[in-house]
Coordinates of C-alpha atoms (C1' of nucleotides) in Angstrom, one line a residue:
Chain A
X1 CA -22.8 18.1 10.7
X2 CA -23.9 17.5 7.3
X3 CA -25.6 15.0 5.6
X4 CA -23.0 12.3 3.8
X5 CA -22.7 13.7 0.2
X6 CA -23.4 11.1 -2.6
X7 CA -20.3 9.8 -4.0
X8 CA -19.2 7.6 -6.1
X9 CA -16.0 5.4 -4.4
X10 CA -14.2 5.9 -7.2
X11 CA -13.6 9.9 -6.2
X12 CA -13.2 8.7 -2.6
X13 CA -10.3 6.3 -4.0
X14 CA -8.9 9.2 -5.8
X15 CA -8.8 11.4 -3.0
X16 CA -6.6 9.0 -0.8
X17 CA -4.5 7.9 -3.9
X18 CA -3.9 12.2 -4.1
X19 CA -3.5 12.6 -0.3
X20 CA -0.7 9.5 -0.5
X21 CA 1.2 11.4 -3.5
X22 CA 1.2 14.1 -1.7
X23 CA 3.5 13.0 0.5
X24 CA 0.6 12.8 3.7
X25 CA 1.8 9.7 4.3
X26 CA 5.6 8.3 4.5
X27 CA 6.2 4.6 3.0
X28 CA 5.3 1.9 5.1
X29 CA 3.6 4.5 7.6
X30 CA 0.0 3.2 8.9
X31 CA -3.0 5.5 7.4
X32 CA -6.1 5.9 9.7
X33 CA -8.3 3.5 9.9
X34 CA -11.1 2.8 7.8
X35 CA -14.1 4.7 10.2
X36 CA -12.0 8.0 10.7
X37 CA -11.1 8.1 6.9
X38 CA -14.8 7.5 6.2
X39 CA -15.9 10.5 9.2
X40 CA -13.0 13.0 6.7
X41 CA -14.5 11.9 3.6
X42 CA -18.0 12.7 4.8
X43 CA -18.8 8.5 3.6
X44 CA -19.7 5.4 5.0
X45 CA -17.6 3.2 6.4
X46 CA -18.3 0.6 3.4
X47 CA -17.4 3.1 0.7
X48 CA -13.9 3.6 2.5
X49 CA -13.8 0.0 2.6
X50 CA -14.5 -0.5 -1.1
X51 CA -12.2 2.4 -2.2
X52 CA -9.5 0.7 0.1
X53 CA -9.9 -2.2 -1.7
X54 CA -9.1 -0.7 -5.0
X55 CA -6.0 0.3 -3.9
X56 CA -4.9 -2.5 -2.2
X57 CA -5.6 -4.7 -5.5
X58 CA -3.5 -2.0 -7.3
X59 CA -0.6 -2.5 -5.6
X60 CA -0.6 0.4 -3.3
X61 CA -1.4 0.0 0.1
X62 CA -1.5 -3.5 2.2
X63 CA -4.8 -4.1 4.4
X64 CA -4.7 -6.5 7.7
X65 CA -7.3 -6.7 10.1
X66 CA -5.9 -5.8 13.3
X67 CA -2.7 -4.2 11.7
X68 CA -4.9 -1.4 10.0
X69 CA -3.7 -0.4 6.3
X70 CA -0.1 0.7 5.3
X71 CA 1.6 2.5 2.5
X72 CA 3.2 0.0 0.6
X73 CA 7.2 0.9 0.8
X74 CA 7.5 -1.1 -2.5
X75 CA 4.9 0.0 -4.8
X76 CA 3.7 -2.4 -7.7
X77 CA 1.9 -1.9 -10.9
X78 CA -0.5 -4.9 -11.1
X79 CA -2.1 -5.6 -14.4
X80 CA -4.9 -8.2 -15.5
X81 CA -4.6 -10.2 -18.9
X82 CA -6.7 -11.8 -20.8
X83 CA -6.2 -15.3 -22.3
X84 CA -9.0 -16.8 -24.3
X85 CA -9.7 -20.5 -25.8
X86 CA -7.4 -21.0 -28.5
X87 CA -10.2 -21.2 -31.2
X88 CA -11.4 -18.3 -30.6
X89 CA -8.5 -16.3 -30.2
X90 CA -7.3 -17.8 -33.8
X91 CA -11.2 -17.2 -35.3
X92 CA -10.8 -13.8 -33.6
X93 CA -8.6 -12.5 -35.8
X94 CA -10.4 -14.0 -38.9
X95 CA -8.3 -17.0 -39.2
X96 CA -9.8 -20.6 -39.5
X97 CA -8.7 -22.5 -36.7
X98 CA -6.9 -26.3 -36.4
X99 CA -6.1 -28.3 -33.8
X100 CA -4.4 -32.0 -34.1
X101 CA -3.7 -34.3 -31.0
X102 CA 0.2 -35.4 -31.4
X103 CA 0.3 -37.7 -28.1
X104 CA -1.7 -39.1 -25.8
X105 CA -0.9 -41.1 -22.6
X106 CA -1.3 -41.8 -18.9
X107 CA 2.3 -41.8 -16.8
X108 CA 4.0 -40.5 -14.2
X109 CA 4.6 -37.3 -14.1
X110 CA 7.9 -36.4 -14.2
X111 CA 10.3 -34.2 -11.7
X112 CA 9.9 -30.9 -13.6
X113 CA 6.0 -31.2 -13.6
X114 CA 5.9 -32.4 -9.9
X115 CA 7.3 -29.3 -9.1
X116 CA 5.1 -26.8 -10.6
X117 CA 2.4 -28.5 -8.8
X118 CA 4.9 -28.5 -5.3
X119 CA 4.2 -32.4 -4.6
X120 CA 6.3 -35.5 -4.4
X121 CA 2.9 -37.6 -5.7
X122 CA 3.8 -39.6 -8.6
X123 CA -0.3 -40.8 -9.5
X124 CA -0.1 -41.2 -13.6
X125 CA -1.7 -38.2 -14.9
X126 CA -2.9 -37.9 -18.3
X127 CA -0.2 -36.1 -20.6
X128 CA -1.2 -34.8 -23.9
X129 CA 0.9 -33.3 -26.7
X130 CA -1.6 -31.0 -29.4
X131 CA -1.0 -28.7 -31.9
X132 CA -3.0 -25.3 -32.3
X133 CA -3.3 -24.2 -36.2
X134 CA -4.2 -20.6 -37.2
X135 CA -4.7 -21.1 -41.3
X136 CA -3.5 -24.5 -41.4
X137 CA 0.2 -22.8 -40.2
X138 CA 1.3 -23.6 -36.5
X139 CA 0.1 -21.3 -33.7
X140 CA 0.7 -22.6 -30.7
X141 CA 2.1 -26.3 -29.1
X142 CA 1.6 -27.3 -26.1
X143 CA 2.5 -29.7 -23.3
X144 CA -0.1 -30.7 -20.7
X145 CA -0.8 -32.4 -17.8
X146 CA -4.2 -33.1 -16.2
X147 CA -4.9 -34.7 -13.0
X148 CA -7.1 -37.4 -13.2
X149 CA -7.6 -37.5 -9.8
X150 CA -9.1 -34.0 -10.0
X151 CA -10.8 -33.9 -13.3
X152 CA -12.1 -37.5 -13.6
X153 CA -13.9 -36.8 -16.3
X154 CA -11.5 -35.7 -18.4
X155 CA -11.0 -39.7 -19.2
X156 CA -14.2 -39.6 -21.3
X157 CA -13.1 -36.6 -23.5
X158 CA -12.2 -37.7 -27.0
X159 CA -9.1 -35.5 -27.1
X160 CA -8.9 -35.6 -30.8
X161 CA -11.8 -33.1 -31.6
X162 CA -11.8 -31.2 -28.6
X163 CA -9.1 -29.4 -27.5
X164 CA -8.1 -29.9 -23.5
X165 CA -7.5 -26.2 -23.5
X166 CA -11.1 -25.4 -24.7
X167 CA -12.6 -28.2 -22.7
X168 CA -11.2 -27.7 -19.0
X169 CA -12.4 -23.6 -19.9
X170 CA -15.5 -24.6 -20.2
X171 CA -16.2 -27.5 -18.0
X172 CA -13.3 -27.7 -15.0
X173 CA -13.4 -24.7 -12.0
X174 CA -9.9 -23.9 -10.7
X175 CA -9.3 -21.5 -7.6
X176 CA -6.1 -20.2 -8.1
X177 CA -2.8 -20.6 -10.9
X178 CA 0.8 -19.5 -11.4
X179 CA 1.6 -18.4 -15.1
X180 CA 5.1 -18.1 -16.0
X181 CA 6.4 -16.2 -19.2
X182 CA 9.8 -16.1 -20.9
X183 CA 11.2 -16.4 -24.5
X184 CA 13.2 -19.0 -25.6
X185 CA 15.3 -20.2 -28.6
X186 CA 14.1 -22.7 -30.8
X187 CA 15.6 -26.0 -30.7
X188 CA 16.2 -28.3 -33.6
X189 CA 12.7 -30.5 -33.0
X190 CA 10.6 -27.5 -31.8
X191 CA 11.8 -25.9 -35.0
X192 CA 10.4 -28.6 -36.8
X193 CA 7.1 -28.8 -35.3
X194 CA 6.5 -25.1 -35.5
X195 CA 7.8 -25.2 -38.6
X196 CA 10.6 -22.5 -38.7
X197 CA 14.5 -22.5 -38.2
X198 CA 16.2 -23.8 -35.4
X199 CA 17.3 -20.6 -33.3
X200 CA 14.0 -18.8 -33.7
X201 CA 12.9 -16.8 -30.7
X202 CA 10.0 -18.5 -29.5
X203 CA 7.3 -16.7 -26.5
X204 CA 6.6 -19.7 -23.8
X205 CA 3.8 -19.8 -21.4
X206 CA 3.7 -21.9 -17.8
X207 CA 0.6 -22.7 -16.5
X208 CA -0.3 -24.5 -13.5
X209 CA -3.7 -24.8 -11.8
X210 CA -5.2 -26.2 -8.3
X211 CA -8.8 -26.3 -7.1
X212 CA -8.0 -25.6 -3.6
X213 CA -5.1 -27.8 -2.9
X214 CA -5.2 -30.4 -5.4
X215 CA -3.7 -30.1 -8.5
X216 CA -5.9 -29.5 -11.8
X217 CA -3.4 -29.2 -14.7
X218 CA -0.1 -28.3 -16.0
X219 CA 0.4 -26.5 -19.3
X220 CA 3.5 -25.5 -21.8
X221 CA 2.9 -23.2 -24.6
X222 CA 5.1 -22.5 -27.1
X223 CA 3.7 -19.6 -29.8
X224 CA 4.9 -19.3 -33.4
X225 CA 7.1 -16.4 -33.6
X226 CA 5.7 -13.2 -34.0
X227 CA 3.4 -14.0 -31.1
X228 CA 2.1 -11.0 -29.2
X229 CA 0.2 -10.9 -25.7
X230 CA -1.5 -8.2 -24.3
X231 CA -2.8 -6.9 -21.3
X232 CA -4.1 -4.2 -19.7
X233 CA -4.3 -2.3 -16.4
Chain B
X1 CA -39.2 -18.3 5.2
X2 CA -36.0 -18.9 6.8
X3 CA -34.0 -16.2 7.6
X4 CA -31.4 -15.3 5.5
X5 CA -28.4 -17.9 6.4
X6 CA -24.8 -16.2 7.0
X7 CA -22.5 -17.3 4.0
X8 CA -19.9 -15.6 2.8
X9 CA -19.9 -14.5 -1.0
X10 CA -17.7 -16.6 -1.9
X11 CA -19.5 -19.5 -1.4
X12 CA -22.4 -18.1 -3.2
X13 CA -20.1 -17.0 -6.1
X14 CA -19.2 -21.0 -6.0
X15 CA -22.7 -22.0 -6.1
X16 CA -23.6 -20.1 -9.2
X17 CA -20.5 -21.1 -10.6
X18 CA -21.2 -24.6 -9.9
X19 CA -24.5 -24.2 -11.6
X20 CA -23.3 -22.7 -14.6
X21 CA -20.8 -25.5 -15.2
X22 CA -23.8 -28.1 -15.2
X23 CA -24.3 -26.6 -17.8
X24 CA -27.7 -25.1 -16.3
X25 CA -27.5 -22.1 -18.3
X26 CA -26.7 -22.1 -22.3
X27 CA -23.8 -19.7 -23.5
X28 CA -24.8 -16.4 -24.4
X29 CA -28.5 -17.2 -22.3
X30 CA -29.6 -14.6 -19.7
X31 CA -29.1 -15.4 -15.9
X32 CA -31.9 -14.5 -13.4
X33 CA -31.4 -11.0 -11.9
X34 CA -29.7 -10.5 -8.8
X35 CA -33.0 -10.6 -7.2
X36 CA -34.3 -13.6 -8.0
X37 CA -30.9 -15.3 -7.0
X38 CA -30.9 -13.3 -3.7
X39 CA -34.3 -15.1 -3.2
X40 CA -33.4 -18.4 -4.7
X41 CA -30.0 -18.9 -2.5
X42 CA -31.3 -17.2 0.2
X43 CA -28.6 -14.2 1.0
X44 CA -29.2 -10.4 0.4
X45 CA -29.1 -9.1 -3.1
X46 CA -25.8 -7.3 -2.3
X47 CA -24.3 -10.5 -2.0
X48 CA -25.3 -11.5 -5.5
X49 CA -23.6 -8.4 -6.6
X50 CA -20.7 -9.0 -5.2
X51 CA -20.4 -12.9 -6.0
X52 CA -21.4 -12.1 -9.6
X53 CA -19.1 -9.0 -9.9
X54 CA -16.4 -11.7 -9.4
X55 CA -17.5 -13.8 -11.8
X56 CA -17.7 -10.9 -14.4
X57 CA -14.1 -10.1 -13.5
X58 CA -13.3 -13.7 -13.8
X59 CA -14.6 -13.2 -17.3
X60 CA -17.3 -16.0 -16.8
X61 CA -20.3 -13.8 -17.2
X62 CA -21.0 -10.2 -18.4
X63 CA -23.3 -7.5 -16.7
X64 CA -25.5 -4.6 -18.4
X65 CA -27.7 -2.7 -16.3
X66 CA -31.2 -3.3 -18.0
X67 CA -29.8 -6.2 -20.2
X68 CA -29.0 -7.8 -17.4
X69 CA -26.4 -10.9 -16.7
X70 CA -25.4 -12.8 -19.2
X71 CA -23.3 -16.5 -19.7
X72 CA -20.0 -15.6 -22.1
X73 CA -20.0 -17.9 -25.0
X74 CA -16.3 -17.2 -24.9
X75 CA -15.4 -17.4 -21.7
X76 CA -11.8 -16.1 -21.3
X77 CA -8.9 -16.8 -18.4
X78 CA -8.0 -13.6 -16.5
X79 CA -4.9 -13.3 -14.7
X80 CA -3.0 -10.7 -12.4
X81 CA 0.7 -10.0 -12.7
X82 CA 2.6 -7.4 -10.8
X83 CA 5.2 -5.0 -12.1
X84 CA 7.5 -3.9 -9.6
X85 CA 9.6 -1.4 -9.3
X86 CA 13.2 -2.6 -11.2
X87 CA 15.6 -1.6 -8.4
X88 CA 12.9 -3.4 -6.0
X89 CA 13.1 -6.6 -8.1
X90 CA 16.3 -7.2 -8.4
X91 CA 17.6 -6.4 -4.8
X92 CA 14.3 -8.8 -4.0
X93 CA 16.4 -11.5 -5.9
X94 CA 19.8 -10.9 -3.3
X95 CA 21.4 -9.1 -6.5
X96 CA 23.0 -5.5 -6.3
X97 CA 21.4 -2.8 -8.4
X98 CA 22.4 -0.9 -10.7
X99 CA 21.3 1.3 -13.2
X100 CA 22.9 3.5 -16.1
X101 CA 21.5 6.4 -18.5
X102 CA 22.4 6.4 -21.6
X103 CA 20.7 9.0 -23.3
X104 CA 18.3 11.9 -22.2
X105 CA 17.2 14.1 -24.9
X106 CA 13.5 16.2 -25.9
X107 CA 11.9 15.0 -29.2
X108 CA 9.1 14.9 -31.2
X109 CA 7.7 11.1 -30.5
X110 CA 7.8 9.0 -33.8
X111 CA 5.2 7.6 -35.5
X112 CA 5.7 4.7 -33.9
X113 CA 5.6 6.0 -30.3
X114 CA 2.6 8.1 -31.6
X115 CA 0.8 5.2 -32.7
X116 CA 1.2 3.2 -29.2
X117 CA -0.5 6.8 -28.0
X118 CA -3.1 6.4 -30.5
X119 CA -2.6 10.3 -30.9
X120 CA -1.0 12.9 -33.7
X121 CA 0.2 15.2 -31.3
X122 CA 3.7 15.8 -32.2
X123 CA 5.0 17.9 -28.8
X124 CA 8.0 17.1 -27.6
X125 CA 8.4 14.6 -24.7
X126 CA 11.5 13.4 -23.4
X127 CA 12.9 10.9 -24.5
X128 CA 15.3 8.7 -21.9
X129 CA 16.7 5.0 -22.5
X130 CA 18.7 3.6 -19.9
X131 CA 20.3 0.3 -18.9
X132 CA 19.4 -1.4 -15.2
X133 CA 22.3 -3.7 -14.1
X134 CA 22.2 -7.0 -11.5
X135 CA 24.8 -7.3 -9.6
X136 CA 27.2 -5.0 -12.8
X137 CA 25.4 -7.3 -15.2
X138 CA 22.6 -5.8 -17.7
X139 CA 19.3 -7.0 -16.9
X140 CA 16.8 -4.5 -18.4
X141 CA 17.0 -1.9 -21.6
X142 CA 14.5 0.5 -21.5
X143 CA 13.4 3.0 -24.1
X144 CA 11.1 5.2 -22.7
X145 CA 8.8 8.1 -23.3
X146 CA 7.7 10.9 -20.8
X147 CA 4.8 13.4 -21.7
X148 CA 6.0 16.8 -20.5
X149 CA 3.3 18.3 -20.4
X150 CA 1.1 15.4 -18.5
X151 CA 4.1 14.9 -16.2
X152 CA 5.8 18.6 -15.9
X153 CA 7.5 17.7 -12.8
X154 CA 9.9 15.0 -15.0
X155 CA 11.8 18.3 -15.8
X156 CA 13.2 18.7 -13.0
X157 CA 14.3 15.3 -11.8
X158 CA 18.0 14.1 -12.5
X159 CA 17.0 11.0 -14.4
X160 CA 21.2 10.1 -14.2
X161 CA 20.3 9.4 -10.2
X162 CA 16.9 8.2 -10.3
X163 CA 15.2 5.9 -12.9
X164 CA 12.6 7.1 -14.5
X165 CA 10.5 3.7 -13.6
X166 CA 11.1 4.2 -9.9
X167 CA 10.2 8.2 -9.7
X168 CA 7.0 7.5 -11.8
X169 CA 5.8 4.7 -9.6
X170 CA 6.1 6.7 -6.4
X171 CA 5.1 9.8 -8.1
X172 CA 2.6 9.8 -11.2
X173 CA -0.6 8.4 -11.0
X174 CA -2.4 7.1 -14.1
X175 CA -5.7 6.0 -15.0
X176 CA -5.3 3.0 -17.5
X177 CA -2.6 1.3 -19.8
X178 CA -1.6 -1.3 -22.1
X179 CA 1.0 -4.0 -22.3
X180 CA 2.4 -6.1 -25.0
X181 CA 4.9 -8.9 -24.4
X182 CA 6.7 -10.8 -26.9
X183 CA 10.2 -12.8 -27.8
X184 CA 12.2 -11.1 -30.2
X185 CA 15.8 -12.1 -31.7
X186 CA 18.5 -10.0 -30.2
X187 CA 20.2 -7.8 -33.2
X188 CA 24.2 -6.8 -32.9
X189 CA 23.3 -3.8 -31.4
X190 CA 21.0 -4.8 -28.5
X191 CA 23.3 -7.8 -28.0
X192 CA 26.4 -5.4 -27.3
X193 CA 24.5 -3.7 -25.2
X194 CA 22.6 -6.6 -23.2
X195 CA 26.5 -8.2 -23.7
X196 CA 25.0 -11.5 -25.6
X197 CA 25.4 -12.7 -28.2
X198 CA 23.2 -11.9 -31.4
X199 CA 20.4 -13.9 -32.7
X200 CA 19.3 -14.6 -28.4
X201 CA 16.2 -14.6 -27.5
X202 CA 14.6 -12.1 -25.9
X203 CA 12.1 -11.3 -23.7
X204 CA 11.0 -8.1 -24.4
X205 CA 7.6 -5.6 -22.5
X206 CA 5.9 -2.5 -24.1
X207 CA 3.6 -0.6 -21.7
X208 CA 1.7 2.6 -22.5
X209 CA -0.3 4.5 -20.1
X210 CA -2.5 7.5 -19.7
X211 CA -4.1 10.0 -17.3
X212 CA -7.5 9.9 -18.6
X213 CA -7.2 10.5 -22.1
X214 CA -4.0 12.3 -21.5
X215 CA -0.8 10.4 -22.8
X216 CA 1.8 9.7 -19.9
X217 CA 4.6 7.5 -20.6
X218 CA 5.5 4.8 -23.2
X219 CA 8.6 2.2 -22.8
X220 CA 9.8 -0.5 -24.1
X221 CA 12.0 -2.9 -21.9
X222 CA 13.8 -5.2 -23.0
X223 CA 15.1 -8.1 -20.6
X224 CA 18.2 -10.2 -20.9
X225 CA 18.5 -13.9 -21.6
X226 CA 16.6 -15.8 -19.2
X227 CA 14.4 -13.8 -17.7
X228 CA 10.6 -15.0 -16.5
X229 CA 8.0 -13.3 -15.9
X230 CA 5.4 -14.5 -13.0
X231 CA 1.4 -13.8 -12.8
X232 CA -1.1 -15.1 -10.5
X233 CA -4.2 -16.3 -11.0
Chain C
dT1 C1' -8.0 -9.8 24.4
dA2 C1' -9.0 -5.7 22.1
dG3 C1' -8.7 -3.3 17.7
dT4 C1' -9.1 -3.3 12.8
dG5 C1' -10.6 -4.7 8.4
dG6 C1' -14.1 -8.1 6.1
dT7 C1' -18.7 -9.2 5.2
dC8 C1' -23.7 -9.3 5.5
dT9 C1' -28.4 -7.2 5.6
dA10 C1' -32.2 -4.2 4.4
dG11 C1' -33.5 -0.5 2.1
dA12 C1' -33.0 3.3 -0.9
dC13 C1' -31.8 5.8 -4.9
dC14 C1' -29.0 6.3 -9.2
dA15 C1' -27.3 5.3 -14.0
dC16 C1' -27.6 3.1 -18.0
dC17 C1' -29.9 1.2 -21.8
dG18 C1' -33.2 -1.9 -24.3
dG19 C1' -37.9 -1.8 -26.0
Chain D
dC1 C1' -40.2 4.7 -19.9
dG2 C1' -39.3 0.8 -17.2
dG3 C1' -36.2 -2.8 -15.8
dT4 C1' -31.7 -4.1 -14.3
dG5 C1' -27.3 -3.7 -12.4
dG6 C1' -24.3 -0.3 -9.6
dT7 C1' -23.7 2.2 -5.5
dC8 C1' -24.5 4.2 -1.0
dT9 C1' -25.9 4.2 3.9
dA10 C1' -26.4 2.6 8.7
dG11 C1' -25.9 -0.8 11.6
dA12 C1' -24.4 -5.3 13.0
dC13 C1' -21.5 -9.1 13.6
dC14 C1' -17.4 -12.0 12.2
dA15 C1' -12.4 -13.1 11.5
dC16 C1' -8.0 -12.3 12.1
dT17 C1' -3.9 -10.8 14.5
dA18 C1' -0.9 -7.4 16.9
dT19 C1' 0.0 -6.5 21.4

DNA sequence: TAGTGGTCTAGACCACCGG
DNA sequence: CGGTGGTCTAGACCACTAT
């Protein structure tokens, strides 16, 4: 028996990513478990573990305790995006940023937005309307929602210099979100705040946030045409 | 000295999160090294490592060995979206799959296709757009490109049965990518196609990836009228 | 209830990079 | 060159869940 080579987890990850294009293993079959893997690959236990983990966050394989680690039958590509505070992502590109509150209330929230946070509560929640400016052009509008049950403080924010977007980034912790994407066609008021021509094809962003189970905030953003995300994996 | 309590790293990750919010720490300062943290909340140092590894890919925080941790003055939102497999997702949604090739040809890429590469090379690569149907209805237009000599086993597959999307995912492995989403105004030509009407809006996805620094495939999907894309958080 | 992945600890060495 | 994060090991116990 030899010593345990040193390696990083990265070329242990490879070599089961290899051994499951291979073929080694058909779709939804169960792979060995974590301390014969580890005896193969001449590694600890914890490297296997780490190297499993990889995969599993890629999309490959599924991992329960008890139920050992299967081949995905229905492998995913899973990528990670980036979205940062409006400012900067406007002063980013060398733009000078603006932002202007349009509305600001406390109400109910209505049907749609009790949805996106899957509850029936109607508590008044703060709803603000801004405007996002890149060179004194519109960048991106948006809709939001904050609970005020959640993020009490939010009350004593002057909304009108600081964005909520840059604020609740900086200040509020969330544990977990849904993001929706989709493009839509300008309508005749949108059109008008974004200032371009009804019919436009406009990108719109979702956003809903909970710390644990309570609800944090609800977001729609609508980008000026010619409005690119990107990602990467 | 107590003995080190048994918490999982997700609370400590919480803790220094928490900590960082009151505003403990001023953007761009330098945390205390994982060490000292280890000592200060009382849990191994490995623990640190992993709570903080989180919040680096939260995008709260960066790491450099020797520089060590550091607060992000522009902290950023990172979020996870899966990619499935196009047959998968639409069979998922109760719909019947279908899918149509339209063109298979080898080509020198364009400069276009070059540029997404970030490369010169002109080789040949194959070149394949194709048309995925719900339930006989388009759903996605892709126009793809396959590096034949990163993935020479392409050549061999009849891309008329099998997608190209579905044969890579089970078959090619890659190393990194990038994705670009956008709306975009349907012209007469896509609309025939996607059968809509021109001047819809469109959601449309460009993802390039490569094996290392070797180019694999680039496409460009485009999805018809109401379509929504879905991330996690 | 037993088996498997998830996490924690203590200690060690490695890799990177700022001074 | 020295300091800091990154990784590895060995062993232990915990948490979840299939059987």
């Amino acid at each position: 028996m030899t010593a345990p080579e040193r390696q990083s987890w990265r070329k242990i990850r490879d070599r089961i990513h290899d051994a499951i294009l291979s073929g080694r293993f058909a779709p939804g079959e169960r792979l060995p478990r974590d301390a014969d893997l580890a005896t193969e690959l001449n590694c600890a236990r914890a490297t296997v573990q780490r190297a499993m983990q990889d995969l599993a966050d890629a999309g490959l394989v599924e991992r329960r305790r008890r139920g050992g680690t299967t081949l995905r039958p229905d492998p995913v590509t899973r990528a990670t995006f980036e979205i940062p505070v409006i400012r900067r992502e406007v002063e980013g590109r060398g733009a000078r940023y603006g932002y202007q509150l349009l509305r600001q209330s406390r109400a109910a929230p209505p049907r749609a937005i009790r949805a996106a946070f899957d509850t029936f509560d109607t508590t008044p929640m703060l709803h603000v309307e801004a405007l996002h400016l890149s060179d004194a052009r519109p960048y991106l509008l948006e809709d939001r929602w904050i609970s005020m049950d959640t993020v009490p403080n939010i009350a004593s924010i002057d909304l009108s210099r600081t964005s909520a977007n840059e604020w609740l980034v900086l200040n509020q912790r969330y544990s977990h979100g849904n993001l929706h994407f989709s493009a839509e066609t300008a309508d005749a008021k949108t059109a008008g705040l974004m200032a371009t021509n009804e019919g436009a094809a406009l990108f719109v962003m979702e956003r809903t946030t909970w710390l644990e189970s309570a609800p944090v905030t609800h977001v729609r953003a609508i980008a000026a045409p010619g409005y690119r995300m990107h990602a990467r994996i």
